[in-house]
C-alpha positions as protocol buffer text, in pm:
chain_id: "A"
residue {
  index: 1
  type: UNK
  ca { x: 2047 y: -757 z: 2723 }
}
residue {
  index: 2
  type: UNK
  ca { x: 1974 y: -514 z: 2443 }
}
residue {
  index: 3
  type: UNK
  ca { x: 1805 y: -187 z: 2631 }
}
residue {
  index: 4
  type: UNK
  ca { x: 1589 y: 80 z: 2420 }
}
residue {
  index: 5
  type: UNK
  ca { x: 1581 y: 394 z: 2499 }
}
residue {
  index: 6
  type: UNK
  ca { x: 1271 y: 645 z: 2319 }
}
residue {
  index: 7
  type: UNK
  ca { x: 1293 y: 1023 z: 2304 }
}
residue {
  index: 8
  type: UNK
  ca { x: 1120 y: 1333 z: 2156 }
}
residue {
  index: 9
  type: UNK
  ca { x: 803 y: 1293 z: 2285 }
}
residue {
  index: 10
  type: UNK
  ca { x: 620 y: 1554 z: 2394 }
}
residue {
  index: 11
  type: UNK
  ca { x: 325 y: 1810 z: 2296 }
}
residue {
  index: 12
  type: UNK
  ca { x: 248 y: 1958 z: 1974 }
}
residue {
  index: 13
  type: UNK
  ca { x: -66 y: 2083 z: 1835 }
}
residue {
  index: 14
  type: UNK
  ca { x: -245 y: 1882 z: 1561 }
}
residue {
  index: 15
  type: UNK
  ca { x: -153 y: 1954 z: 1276 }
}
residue {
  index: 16
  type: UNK
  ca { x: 213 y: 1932 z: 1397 }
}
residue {
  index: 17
  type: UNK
  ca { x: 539 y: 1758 z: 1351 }
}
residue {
  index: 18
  type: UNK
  ca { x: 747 y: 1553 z: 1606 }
}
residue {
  index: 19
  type: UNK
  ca { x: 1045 y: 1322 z: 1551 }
}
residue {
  index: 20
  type: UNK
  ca { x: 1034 y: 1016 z: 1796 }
}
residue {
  index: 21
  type: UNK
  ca { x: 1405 y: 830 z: 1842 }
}
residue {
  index: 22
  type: UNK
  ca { x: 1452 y: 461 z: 1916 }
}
residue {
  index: 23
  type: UNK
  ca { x: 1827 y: 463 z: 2041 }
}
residue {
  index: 24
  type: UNK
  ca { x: 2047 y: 164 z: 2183 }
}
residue {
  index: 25
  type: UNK
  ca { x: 2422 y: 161 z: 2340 }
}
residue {
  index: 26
  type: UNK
  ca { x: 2623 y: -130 z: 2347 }
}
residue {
  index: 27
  type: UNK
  ca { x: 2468 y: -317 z: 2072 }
}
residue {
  index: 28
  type: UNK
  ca { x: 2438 y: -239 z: 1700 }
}
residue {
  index: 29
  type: UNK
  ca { x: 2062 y: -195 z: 1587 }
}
residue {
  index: 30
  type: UNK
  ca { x: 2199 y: -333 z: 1256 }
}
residue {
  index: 31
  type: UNK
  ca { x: 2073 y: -689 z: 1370 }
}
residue {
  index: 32
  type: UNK
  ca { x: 1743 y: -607 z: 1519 }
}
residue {
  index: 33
  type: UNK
  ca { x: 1383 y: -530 z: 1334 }
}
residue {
  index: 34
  type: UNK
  ca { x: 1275 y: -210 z: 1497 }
}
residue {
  index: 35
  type: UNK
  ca { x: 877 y: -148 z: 1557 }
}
residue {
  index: 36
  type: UNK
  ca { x: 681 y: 154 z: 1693 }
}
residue {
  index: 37
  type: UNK
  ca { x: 380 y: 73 z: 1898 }
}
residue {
  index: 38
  type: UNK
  ca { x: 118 y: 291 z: 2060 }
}
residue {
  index: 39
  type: UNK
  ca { x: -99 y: 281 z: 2393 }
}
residue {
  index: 40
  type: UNK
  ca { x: -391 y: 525 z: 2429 }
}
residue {
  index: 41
  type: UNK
  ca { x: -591 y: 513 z: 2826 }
}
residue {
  index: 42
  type: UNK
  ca { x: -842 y: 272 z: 2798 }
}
residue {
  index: 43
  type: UNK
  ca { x: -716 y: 131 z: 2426 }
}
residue {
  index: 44
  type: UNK
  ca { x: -518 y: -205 z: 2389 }
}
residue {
  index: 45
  type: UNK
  ca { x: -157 y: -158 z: 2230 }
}
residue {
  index: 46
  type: UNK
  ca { x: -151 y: -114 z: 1880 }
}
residue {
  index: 47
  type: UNK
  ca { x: 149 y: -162 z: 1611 }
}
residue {
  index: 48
  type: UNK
  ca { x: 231 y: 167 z: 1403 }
}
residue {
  index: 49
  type: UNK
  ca { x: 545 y: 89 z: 1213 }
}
residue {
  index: 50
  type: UNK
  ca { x: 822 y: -162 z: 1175 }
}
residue {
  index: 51
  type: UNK
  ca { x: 1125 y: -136 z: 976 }
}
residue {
  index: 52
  type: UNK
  ca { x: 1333 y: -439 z: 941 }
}
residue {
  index: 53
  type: UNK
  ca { x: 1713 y: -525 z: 997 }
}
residue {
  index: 54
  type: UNK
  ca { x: 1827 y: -408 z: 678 }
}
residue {
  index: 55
  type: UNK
  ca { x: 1609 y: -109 z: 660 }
}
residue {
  index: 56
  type: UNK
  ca { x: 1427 y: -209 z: 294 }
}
residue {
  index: 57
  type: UNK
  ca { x: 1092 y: -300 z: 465 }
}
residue {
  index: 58
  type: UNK
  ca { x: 897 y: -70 z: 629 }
}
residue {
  index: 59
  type: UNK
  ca { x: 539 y: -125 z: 781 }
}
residue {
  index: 60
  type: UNK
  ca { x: 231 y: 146 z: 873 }
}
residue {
  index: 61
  type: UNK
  ca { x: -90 y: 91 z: 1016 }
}
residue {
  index: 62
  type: UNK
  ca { x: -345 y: 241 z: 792 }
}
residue {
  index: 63
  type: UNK
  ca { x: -427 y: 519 z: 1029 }
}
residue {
  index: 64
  type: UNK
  ca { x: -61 y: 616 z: 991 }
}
residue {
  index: 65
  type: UNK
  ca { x: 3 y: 591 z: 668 }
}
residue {
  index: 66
  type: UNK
  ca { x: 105 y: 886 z: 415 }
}
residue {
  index: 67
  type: UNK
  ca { x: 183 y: 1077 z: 723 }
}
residue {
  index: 68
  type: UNK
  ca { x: 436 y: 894 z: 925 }
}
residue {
  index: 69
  type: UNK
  ca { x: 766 y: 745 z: 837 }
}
residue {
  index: 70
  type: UNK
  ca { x: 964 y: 515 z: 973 }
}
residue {
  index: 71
  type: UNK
  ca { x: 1393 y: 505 z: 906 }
}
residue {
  index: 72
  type: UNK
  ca { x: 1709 y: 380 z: 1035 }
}
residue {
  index: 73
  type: UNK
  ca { x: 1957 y: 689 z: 1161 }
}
residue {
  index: 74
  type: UNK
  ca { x: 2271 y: 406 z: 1169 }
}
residue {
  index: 75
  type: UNK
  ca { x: 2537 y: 619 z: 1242 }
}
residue {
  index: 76
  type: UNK
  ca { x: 2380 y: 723 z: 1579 }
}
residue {
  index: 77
  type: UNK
  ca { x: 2228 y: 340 z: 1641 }
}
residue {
  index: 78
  type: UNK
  ca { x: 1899 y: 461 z: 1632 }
}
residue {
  index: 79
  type: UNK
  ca { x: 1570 y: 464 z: 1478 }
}
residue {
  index: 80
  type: UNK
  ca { x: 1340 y: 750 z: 1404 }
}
residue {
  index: 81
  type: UNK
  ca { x: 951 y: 766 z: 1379 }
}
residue {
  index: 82
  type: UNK
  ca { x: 882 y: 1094 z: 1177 }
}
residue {
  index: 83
  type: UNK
  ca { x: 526 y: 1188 z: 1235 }
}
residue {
  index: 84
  type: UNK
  ca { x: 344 y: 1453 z: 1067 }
}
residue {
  index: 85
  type: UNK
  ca { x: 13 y: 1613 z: 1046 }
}
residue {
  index: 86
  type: UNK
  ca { x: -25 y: 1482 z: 1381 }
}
residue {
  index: 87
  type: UNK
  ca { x: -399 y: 1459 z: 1495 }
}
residue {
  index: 88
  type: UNK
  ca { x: -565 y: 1411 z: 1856 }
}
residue {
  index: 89
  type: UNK
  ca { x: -599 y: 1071 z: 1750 }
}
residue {
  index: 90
  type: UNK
  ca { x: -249 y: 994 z: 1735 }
}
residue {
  index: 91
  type: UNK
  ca { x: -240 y: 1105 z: 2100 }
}
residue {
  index: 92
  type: UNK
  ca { x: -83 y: 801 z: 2330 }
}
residue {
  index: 93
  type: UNK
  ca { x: 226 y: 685 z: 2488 }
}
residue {
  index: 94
  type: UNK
  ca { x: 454 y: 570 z: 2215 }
}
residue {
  index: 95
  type: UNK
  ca { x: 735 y: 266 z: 2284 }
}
residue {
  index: 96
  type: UNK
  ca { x: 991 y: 98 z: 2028 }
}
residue {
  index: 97
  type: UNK
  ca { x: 1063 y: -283 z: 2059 }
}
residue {
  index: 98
  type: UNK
  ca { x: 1294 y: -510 z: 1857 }
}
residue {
  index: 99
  type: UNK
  ca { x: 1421 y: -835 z: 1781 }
}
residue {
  index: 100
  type: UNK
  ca { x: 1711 y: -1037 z: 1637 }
}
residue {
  index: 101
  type: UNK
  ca { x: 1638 y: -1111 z: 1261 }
}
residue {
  index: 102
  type: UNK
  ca { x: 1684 y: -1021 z: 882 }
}
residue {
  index: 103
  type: UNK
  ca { x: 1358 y: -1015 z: 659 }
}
residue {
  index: 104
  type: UNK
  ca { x: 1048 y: -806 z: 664 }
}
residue {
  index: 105
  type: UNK
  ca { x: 911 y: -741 z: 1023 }
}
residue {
  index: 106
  type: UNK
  ca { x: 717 y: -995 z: 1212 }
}
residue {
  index: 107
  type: UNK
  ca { x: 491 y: -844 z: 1476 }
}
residue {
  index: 108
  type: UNK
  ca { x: 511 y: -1160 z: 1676 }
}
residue {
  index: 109
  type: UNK
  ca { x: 876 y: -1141 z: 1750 }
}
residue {
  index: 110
  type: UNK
  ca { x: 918 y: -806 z: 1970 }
}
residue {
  index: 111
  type: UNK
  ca { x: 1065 y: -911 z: 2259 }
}
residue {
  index: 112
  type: UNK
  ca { x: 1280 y: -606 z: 2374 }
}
residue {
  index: 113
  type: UNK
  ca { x: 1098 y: -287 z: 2478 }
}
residue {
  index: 114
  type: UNK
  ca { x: 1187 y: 79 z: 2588 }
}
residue {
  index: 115
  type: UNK
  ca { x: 1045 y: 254 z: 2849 }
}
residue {
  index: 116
  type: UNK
  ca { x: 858 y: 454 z: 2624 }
}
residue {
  index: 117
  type: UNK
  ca { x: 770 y: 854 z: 2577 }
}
residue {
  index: 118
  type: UNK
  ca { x: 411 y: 1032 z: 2561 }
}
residue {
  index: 119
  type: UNK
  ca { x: 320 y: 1237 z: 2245 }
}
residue {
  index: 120
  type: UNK
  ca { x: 48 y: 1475 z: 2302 }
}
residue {
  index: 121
  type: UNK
  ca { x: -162 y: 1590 z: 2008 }
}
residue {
  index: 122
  type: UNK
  ca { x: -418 y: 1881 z: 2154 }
}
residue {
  index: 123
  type: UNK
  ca { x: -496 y: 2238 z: 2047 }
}
């Protein structure tokens, strides 16, 4: 079973830059659509990107947009979140998920999930 693994979480103060990576051993990422979700306490989970198999779609949440980016890092089998100008807001525990499948993402399909890692936006 394809396991996800999330790193570079952390704490940063807004304004701020962190890198999130969505890695996997064993099995190519080449196959999968990768997507970002968030969980705040006391918020329900929330999509913030997707990038599909081949890497040419990409997908933001509005409250993301312009300042986060999503790409495929394929010679290390991973997938990076790039977020900048980081605000409070963006404050939650942050997992990747993925499934099997070419074409742009489909938020219904996520089926495999990381353990996740908590970004920290504060002053």
């Amino acid at each position: 079973q394809l396991q996800l693994v999330e790193s570079g979480g952390g704490l940063v103060q807004p304004g701020g830059s962190l890198r999130l990576s969505c890695a996997a051993s064993e099995f190519s990422l080449d196959f999968y659509a990768i997507g970002w979700f968030r969980q705040a306490p006391g918020k329900e989970r929330e999509g913030v990107s997707c990038i599909s198999a081949s890497g040419e779609s990409t997908n933001y949440a509005d409250s993301v947009k312009d300042r986060f980016t999503v790409s495929r890092d394929k010679d290390k089998n991973a997938v990076s979140l790039q977020m900048n100008s980081l605000k409070p807001e963006d404050t939650a525990f942050y997992y990747c998920a993925a499934y099997a499948g070419w074409g742009p993402c489909r938020w219904d399909m996520f089926h495999y999930w990381g353990q996740g890692t908590q970004v920290t936006v504060s002053a």
